[in-house]
XYZ file of C-alpha atoms in Angstrom:
607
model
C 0.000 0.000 0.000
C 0.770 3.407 -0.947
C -0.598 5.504 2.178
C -0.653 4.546 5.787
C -3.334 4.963 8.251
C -1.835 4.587 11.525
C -0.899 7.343 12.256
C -3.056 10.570 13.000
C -2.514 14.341 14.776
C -2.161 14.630 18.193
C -2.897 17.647 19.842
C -1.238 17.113 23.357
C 2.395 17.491 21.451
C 2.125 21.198 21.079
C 2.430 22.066 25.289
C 5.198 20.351 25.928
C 7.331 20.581 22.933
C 6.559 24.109 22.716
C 8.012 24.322 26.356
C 11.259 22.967 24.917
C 11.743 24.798 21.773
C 11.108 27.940 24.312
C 13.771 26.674 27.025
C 16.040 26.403 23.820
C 15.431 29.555 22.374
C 16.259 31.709 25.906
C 19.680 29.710 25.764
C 20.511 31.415 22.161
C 19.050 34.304 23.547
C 15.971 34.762 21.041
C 12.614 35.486 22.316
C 11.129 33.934 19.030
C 10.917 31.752 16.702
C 9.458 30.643 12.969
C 8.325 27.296 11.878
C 7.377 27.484 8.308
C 6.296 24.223 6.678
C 9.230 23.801 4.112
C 12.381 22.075 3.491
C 15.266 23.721 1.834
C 13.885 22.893 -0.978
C 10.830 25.670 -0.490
C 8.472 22.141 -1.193
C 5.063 21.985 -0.687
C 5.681 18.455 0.394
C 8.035 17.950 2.665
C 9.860 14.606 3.824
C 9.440 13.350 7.472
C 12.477 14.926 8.402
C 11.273 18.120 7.368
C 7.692 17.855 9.149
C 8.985 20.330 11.942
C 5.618 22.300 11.428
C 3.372 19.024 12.387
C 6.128 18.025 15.282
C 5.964 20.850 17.425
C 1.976 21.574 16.863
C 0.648 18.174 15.324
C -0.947 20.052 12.215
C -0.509 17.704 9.428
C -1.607 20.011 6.707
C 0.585 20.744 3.715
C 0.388 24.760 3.949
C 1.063 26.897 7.195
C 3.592 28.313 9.763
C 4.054 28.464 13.337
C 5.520 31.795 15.083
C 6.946 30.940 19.137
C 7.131 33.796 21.101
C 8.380 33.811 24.747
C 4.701 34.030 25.901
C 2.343 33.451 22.929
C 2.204 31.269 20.349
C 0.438 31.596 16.425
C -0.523 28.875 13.605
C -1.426 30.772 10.478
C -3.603 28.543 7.912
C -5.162 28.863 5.016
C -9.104 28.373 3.911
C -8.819 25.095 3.287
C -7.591 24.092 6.911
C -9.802 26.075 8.880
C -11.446 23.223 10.542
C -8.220 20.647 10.593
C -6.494 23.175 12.390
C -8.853 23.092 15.478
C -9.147 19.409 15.254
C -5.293 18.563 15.712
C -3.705 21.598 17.422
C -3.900 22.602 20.774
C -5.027 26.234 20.232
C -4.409 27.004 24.084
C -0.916 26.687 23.300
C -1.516 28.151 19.156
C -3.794 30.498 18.394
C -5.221 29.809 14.880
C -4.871 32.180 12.713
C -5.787 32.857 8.573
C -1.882 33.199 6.633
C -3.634 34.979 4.347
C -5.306 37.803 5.862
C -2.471 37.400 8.522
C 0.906 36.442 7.583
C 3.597 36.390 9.495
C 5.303 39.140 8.622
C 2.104 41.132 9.740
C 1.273 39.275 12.864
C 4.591 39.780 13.717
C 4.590 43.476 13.308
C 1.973 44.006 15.574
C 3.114 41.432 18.310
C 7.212 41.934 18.586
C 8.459 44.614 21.199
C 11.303 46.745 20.848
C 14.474 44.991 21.942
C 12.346 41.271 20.844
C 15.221 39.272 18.691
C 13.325 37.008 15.903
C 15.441 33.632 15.060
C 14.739 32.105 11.537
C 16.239 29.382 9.705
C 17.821 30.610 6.619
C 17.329 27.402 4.645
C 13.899 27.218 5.328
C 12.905 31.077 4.627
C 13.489 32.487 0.922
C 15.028 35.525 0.138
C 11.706 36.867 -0.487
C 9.901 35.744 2.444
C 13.134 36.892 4.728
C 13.164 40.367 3.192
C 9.369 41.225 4.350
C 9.920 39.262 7.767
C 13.167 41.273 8.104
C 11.112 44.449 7.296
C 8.234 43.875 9.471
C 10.177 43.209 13.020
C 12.972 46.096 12.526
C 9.561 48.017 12.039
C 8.606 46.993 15.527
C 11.921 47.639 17.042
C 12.941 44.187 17.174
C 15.718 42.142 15.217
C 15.501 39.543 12.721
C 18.692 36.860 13.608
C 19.272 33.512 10.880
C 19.821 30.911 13.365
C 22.278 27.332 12.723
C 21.291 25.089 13.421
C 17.882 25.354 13.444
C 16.989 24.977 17.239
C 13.777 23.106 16.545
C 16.110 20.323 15.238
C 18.271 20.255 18.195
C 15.157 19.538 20.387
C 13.769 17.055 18.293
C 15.410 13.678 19.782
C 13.496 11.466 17.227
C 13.738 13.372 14.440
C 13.772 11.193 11.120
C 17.023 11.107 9.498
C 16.763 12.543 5.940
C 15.647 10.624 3.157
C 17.269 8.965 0.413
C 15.244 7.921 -2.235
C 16.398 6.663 -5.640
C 16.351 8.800 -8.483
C 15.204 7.399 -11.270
C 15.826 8.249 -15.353
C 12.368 10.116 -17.198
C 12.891 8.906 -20.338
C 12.512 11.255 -23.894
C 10.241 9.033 -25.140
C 7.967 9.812 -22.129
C 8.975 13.183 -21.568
C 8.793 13.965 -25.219
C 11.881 16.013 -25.269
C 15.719 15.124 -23.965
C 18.236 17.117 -21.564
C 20.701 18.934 -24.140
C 17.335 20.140 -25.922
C 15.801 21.566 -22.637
C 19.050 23.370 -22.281
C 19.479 25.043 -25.217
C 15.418 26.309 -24.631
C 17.128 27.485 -20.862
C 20.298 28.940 -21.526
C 19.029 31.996 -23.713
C 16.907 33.117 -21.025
C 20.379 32.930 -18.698
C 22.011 34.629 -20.797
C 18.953 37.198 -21.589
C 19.346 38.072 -17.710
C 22.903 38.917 -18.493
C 23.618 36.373 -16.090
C 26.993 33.356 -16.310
C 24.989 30.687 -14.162
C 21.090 29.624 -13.299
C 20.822 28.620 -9.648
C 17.868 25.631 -9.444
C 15.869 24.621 -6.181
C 12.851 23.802 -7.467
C 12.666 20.128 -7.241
C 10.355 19.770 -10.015
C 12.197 21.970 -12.010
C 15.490 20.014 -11.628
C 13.258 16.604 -12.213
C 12.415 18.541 -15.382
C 15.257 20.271 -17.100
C 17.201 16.739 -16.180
C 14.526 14.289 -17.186
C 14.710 12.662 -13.918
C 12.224 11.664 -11.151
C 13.178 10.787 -7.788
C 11.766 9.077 -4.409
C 12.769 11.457 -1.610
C 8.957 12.703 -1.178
C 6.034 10.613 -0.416
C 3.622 10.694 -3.918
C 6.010 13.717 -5.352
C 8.127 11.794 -7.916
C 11.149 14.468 -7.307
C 14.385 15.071 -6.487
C 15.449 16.944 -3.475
C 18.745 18.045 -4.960
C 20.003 21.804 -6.021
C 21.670 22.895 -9.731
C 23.840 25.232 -11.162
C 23.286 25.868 -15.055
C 25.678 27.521 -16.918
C 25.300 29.613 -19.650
C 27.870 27.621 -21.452
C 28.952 24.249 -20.256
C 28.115 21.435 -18.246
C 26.229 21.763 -15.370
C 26.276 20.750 -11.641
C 23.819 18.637 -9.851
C 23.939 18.256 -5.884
C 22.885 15.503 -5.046
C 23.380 12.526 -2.215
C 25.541 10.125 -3.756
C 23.555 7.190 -2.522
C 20.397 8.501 -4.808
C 22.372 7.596 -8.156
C 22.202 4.094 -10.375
C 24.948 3.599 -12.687
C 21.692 3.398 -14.965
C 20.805 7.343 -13.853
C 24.720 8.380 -13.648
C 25.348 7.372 -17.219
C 22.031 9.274 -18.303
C 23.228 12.684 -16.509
C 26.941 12.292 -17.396
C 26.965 14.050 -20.545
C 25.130 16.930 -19.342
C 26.337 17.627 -15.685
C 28.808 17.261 -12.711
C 27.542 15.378 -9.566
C 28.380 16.667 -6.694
C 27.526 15.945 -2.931
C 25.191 18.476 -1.245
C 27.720 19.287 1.429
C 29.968 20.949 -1.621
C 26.763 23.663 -2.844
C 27.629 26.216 -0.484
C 31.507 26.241 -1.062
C 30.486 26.027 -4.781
C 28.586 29.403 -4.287
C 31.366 30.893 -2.501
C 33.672 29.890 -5.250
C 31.553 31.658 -7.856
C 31.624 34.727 -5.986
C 35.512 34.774 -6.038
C 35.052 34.604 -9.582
C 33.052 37.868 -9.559
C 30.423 35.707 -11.307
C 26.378 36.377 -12.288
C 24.201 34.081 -10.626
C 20.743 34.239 -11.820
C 18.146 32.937 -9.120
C 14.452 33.496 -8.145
C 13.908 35.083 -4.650
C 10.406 33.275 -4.537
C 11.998 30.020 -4.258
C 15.549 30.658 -3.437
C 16.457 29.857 0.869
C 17.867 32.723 1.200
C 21.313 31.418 2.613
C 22.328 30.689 -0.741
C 21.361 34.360 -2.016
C 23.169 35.725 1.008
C 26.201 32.819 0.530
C 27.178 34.039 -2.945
C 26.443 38.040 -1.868
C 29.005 37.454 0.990
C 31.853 35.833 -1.067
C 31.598 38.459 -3.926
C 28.774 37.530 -6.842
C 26.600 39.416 -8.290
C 22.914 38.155 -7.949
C 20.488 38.746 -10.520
C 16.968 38.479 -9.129
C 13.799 36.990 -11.738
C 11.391 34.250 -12.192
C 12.419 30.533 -12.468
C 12.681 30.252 -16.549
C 12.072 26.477 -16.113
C 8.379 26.830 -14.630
C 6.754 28.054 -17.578
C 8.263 25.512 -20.231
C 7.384 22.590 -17.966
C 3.941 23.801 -17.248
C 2.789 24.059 -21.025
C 3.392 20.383 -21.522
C 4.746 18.932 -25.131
C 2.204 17.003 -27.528
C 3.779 13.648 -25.957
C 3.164 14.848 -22.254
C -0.488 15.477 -23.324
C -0.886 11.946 -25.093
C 0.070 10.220 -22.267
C -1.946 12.167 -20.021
C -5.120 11.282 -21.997
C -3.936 7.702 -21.736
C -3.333 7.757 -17.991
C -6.685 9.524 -17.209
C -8.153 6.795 -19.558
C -6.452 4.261 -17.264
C -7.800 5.495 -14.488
C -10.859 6.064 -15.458
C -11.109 2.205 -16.068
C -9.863 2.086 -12.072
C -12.465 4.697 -10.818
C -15.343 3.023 -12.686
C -14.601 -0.110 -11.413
C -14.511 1.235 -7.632
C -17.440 3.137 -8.521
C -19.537 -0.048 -9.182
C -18.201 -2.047 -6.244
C -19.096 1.047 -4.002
C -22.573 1.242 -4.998
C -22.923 -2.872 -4.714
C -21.200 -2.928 -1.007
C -19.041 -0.242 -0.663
C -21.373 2.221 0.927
C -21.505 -0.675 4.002
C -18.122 0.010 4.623
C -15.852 2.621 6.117
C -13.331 5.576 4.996
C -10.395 3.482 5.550
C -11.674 0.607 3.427
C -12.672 2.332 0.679
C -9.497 3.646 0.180
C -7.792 0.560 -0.029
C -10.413 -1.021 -2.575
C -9.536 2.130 -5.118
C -5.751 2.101 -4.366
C -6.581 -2.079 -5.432
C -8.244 -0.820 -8.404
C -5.518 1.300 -9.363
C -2.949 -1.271 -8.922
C -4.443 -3.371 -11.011
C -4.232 -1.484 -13.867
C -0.457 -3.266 -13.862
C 0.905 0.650 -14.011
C 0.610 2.598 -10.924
C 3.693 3.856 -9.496
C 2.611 5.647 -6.570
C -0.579 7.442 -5.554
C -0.558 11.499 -6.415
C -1.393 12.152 -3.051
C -2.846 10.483 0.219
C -6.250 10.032 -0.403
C -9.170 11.940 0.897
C -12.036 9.907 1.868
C -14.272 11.706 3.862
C -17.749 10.282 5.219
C -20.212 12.859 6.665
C -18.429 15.098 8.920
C -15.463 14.337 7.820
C -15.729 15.339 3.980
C -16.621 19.022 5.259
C -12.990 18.755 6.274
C -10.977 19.792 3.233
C -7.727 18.029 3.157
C -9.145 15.118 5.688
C -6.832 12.316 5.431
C -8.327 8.806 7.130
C -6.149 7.161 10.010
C -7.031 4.328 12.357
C -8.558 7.009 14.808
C -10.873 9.367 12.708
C -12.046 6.596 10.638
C -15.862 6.929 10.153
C -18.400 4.197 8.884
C -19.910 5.663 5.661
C -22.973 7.874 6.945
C -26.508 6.725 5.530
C -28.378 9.138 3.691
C -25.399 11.552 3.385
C -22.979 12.355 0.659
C -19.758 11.061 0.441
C -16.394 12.561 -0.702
C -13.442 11.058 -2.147
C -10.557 12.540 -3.444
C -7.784 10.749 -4.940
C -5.634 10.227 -7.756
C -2.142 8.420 -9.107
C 0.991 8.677 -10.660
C 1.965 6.979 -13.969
C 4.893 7.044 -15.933
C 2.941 9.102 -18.201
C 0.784 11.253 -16.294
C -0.732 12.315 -13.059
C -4.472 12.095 -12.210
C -6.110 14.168 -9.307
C -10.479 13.427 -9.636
C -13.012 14.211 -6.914
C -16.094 12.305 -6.654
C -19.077 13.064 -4.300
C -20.905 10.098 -3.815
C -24.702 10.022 -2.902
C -25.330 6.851 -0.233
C -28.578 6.180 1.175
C -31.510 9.091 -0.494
C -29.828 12.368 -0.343
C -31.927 15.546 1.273
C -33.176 18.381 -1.365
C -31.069 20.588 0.618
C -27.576 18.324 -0.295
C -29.272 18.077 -3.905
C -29.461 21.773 -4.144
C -25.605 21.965 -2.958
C -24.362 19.539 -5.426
C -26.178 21.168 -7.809
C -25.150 24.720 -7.195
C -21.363 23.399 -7.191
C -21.690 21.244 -10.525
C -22.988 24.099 -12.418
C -19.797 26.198 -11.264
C -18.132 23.351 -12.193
C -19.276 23.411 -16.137
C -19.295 27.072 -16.053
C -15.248 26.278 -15.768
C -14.756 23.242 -18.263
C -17.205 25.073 -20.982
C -15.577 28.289 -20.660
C -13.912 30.134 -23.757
C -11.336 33.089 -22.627
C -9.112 35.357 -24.827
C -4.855 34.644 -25.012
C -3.515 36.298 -22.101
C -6.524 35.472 -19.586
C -5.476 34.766 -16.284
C -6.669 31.738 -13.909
C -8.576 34.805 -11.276
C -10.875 36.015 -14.011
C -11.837 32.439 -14.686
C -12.467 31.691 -10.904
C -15.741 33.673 -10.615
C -17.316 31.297 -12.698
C -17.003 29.006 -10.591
C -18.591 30.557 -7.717
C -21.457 32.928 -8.465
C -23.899 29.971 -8.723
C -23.049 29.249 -5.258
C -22.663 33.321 -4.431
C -26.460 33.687 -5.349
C -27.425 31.505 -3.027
C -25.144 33.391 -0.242
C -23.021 30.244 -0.442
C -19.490 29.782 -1.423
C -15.419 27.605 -0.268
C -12.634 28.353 1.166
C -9.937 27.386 -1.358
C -8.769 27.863 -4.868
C -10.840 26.585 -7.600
C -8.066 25.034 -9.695
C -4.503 23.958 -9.536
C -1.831 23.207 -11.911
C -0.670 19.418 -12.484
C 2.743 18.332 -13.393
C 3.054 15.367 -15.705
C 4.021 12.359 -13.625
C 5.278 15.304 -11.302
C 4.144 16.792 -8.238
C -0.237 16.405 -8.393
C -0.016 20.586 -7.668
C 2.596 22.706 -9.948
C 2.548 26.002 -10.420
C 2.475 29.331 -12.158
C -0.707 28.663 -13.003
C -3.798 28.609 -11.048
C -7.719 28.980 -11.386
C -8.111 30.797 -8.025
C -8.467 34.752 -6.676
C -5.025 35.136 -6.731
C -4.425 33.214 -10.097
C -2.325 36.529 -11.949
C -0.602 33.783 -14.252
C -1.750 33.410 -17.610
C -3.304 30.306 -19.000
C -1.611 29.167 -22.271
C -2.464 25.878 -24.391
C -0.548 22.803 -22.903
C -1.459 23.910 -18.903
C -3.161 21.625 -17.112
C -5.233 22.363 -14.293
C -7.538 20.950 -11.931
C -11.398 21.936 -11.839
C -13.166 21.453 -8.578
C -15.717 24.168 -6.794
C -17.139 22.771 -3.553
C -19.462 23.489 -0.438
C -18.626 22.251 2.634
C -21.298 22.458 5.444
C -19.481 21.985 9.020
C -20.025 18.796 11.284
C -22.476 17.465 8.625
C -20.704 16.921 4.830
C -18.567 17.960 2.117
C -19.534 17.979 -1.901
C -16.564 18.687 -4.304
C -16.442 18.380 -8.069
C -13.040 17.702 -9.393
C -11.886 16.888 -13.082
C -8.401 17.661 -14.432
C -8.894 20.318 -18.122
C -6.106 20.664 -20.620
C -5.796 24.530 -21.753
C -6.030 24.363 -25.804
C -7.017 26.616 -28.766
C -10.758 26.819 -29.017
C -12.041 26.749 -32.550
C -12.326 30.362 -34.083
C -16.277 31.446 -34.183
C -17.570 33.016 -37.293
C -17.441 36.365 -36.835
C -14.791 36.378 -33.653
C -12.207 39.041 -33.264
C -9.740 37.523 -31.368
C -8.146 33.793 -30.726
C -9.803 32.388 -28.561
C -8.743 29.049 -25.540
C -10.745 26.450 -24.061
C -10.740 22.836 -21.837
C -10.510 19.654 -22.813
C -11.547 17.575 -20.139
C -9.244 14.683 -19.546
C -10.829 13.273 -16.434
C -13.266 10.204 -17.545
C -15.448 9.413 -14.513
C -19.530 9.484 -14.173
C -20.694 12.018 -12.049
C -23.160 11.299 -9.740
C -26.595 11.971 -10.920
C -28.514 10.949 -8.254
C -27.626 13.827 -6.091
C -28.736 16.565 -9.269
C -31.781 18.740 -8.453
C -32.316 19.131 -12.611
C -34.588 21.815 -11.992
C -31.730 23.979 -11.451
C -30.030 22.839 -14.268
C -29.976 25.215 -17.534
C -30.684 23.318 -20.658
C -27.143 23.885 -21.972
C -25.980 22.494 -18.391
C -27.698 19.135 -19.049
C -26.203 18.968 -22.316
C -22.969 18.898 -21.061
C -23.706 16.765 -18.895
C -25.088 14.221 -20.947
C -22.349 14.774 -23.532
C -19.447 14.219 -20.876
C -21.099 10.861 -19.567
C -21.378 9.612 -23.432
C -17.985 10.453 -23.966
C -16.996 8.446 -20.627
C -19.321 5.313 -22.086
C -18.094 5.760 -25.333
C -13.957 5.108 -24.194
C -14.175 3.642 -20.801
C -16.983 0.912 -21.464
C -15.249 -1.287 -24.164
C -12.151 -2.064 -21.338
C -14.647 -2.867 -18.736
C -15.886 -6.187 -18.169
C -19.941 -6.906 -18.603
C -21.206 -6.533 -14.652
C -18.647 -3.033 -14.376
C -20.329 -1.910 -18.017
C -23.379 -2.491 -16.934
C -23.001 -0.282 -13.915
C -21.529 2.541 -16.012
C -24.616 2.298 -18.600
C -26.598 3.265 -15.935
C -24.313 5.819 -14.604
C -23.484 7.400 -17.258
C -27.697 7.627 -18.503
C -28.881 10.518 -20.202
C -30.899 13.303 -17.729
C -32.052 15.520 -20.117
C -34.667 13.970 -21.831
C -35.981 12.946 -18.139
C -35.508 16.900 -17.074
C -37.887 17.564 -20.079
């Protein structure tokens, strides 16, 4: 099995470790503290030796950061945790607070006194994030100190050692394009930034430019390694020796040096002797390495990763085999689908799980889920990122919806679907709910948007269904996905904040949702492929649309059809004969059967 389910927050951690992190912090003299979630790496992901977030508080969310203070204590959060964060904290030792509205650089301008002496860990902060924190507390009076090592770490007797996962060679005729071409698409924008070198920390970018995967991160098929590209030459790669095949050494030898990560910071100093260029993002970049090559000399040339871009607008090969994974999948999801409906829905949260995870497997090609799976009954599924452990497992709730999250990695793609399931005879006020969020949810997948549209003036269609009824969520309506890569990738983004534009290769997830608290969760989820939408007789200007690659019945028998525009029943019908049409013929007769009737027209019965 890909996920575990022993083990779940505990909220009594926070008092006492809290109390030791504290005793710590008045020996080094520093009356706080920051606990970002993030490795060095700046990943969204983080190994078990990077948890330090979910050690000292027991939040085991993937966004959020803790600020220690001599005698208060904050855990900022965003929408999507708001409940989570009450369950598994102990907010008499935390406060909760929202990371949006509140980050810390603001909470900790109105809460530091003059004198107050702020530790941070400079691997774990980026040159960005440090320069408002650094802002914010001399604004208050108070100082803002990097800290090695990272005092967290030195009271954390059990802390994991770090990992060391295999990397593991992408291949060109998966990736659709090889290393030394990738380069030459790089080193133009290096040299653009009149820059001699291209410092990398984006582990997806490095799995990308590299054609590589790797093993360090639980369902995040990357490397945790750093680069240096040159604008002429061979490159380096940091990485842990023990990572690397002969197989995966051979592959990167004509392209790069291997080093060991202990040599990337004397590397840096060494450029800086040489009065060299470095081009880096201060987004991503920790900001010891920014302040590493400043100190020994280089100059640093400040802009946007040039790799994030290129590897979100995936090739005509990346697209082809994400339209056979999703196929794949859909095969899997149909035939968990069925066996829900037969018995499932007599089962539990934790068992469902496992019977799709089965399904997947038996597709002969899963390599790993995308991400732990969300499998919420009742209650639970009003909790956004719920994740099922031997504790918090429910039964599945009679007469209430159910919502399950999940998705896989294949060499060829990544898949990311939400399903919300009806069990038992839903209520016309879950009916109206579902139906309110799948309208939002074709508003997205049929919409057509000019070149240069970004993912925030997309997101209101999404919501204003829900906003007329005074209703709405408390997360982003769509994320990027990486191709067999990490199950979120950025720039781009269907969401408020979404300022990237969309451009035809993007992938992105599509999934409005309600969530009402201590009773259930709905969420609509399919994964859309930006691409050029056919030019309209008489249209002005080019135009871009969906495609929807995700091909799994949604569930009709929690759609109030009333509410349903005739053009929203259309689509409807039209996605669930498209699903019948490819998924049916590699199902077998009892599993096609079930689909048939999943997947019937409602339009003609909305008549």
């Amino acid at each position: 099995m890909f996920q575990s389910f022993d083990t779940h927050a505990d909220p009594t951690v926070g008092a006492p470790r809290t109390a030791l992190l504290r005793a710590e912090l008045a020996r080094l003299g520093l009356t706080g503290f920051l606990v970002p979630r993030a490795d060095e790496f700046q990943s969204e992901y983080v190994a078990p030796s990077a948890e330090r977030l979910r050690w000292l508080t027991g939040f085991s969310g993937s966004a959020g950061a803790a600020v220690v203070l001599a005698e208060k204590a904050t855990i900022l959060v965003d929408g999507r945790y708001r409940l989570q964060v009450g369950e598994e904290v102990d907010t008499t030792v935390f406060t909760p607070g929202d990371i949006v509205a509140t980050p810390p650089h603001v909470w900790l301008k109105a809460e530091v006194s003059a004198g107050d002496r702020i530790g941070y860990d400079p691997w774990l902060h980026t040159v960005a994030g440090v320069r408002r924190l650094r802002e914010a507390v001399e604004a208050a009076g108070g100082t803002l100190a990097p800290v090695e090592p990272n005092p967290l770490d030195t009271v954390w007797s059990d802390r994991p050692a770090p990992p060391t996962g295999p990397l593991v060679v992408h291949p060109a005729a998966v990736a659709g394009e090889d290393v030394a071409e990738k380069f030459a698409r790089i080193a133009p924008t290096i040299a653009g930034a009149n820059a001699d070198h291209l410092l990398l920390v984006q582990p997806d970018s490095i799995a990308w430019i590299f054609n590589i995967r790797g093993r360090d991160i639980p369902h995040n098929p990357v490397p945790l390694a750093h680069a240096l590209l040159p604008r002429e030459g061979r490159a380096m790669l940091f990485v842990a020796p023990e990572k690397l095949s002969e197989a995966v050494a051979a592959h990167l030898a004509p392209y790069c040096d291997l080093a060991s990560p202990a040599e990337l910071l004397p590397t840096l100093a060494r450029l800086g002797e040489m009065k060299a260029k470095v081009l880096f993002d201060p987004a991503w970049t920790s900001e010891i390495l920014a302040r590493r090559l400043a100190e020994a000399g280089a100059t640093l040339v400040e802009g946007d990763d040039p790799i994030t871009l290129p590897k979100a607008r995936k090739n005509d090969t990346e697209i082809a085999g994400a339209r056979a994974a999703h196929i794949r999948d859909g095969v899997a999801m149909a035939r968990f689908l069925a066996w829900f409906d037969a018995e499932g829905h007599t089962t539990d949260e934790i068992t469902c799980c496992e019977k799709l995870e089965g399904c997947r497997a038996a597709t002969g090609e899963l390599l790993d889920l995308s991400f732990p799976t969300i499998s919420g009954a009742g209650p639970n599924g009003a909790i956004v990122h719920y994740h099922s452990s031997r504790a918090t497992n429910r039964p599945i709730d009679r007469d209430c919806p159910f919502l399950l999250d999940s998705g896989a990695q294949y060499r060829d793609g990544t898949t990311d679907v939400t399903r919300t399931i009806a069990v038992g005879t839903p209520s016309a006020a879950m009916k109206r709910a579902f139906t309110l969020v799948l309208k939002g949810h074709i508003a997205i997948s049929t919409a057509r948007f000019p070149v240069g549209t970004p993912g925030s003036a997309l997101d209101t269609l999404a919501r204003i269904a829900l906003w007329k009824a005074g209703l709405d969520y408390d997360h982003g309506t769509g994320h990027g996905v990486g191709s067999h890569m990490s199950v979120h990738e950025g720039p781009q983004r269907i969401s408020k904040t979404g300022t990237v534009a969309l451009e035809p290769g993007m992938i992105l997830s599509n999934e409005p949702g309600y969530y009402m608290t201590g009773a259930y969760g709905i969420r609509i989820e399919n994964l859309e492929l930006v691409h050029e939408a056919r030019k309209v007789d008489g249209g002005e200007r080019p135009m871009l649309g969906f495609e929807t690659l995700t091909l799994v019945p949604i569930d009709t028998r929690l759609i109030d059809a009333s509410l349903m525009s005739r053009d929203d029943l259309r689509w409807l019908d039209a996605y669930h004969a498209r699903v019948e049409t490819v998924i049916g013929p590699l199902l077998d007769a009892e599993t096609r059967a079930w689909l048939t009737r999943a997947c019937a027209p409602l339009e003609r019965s909305a008549s």
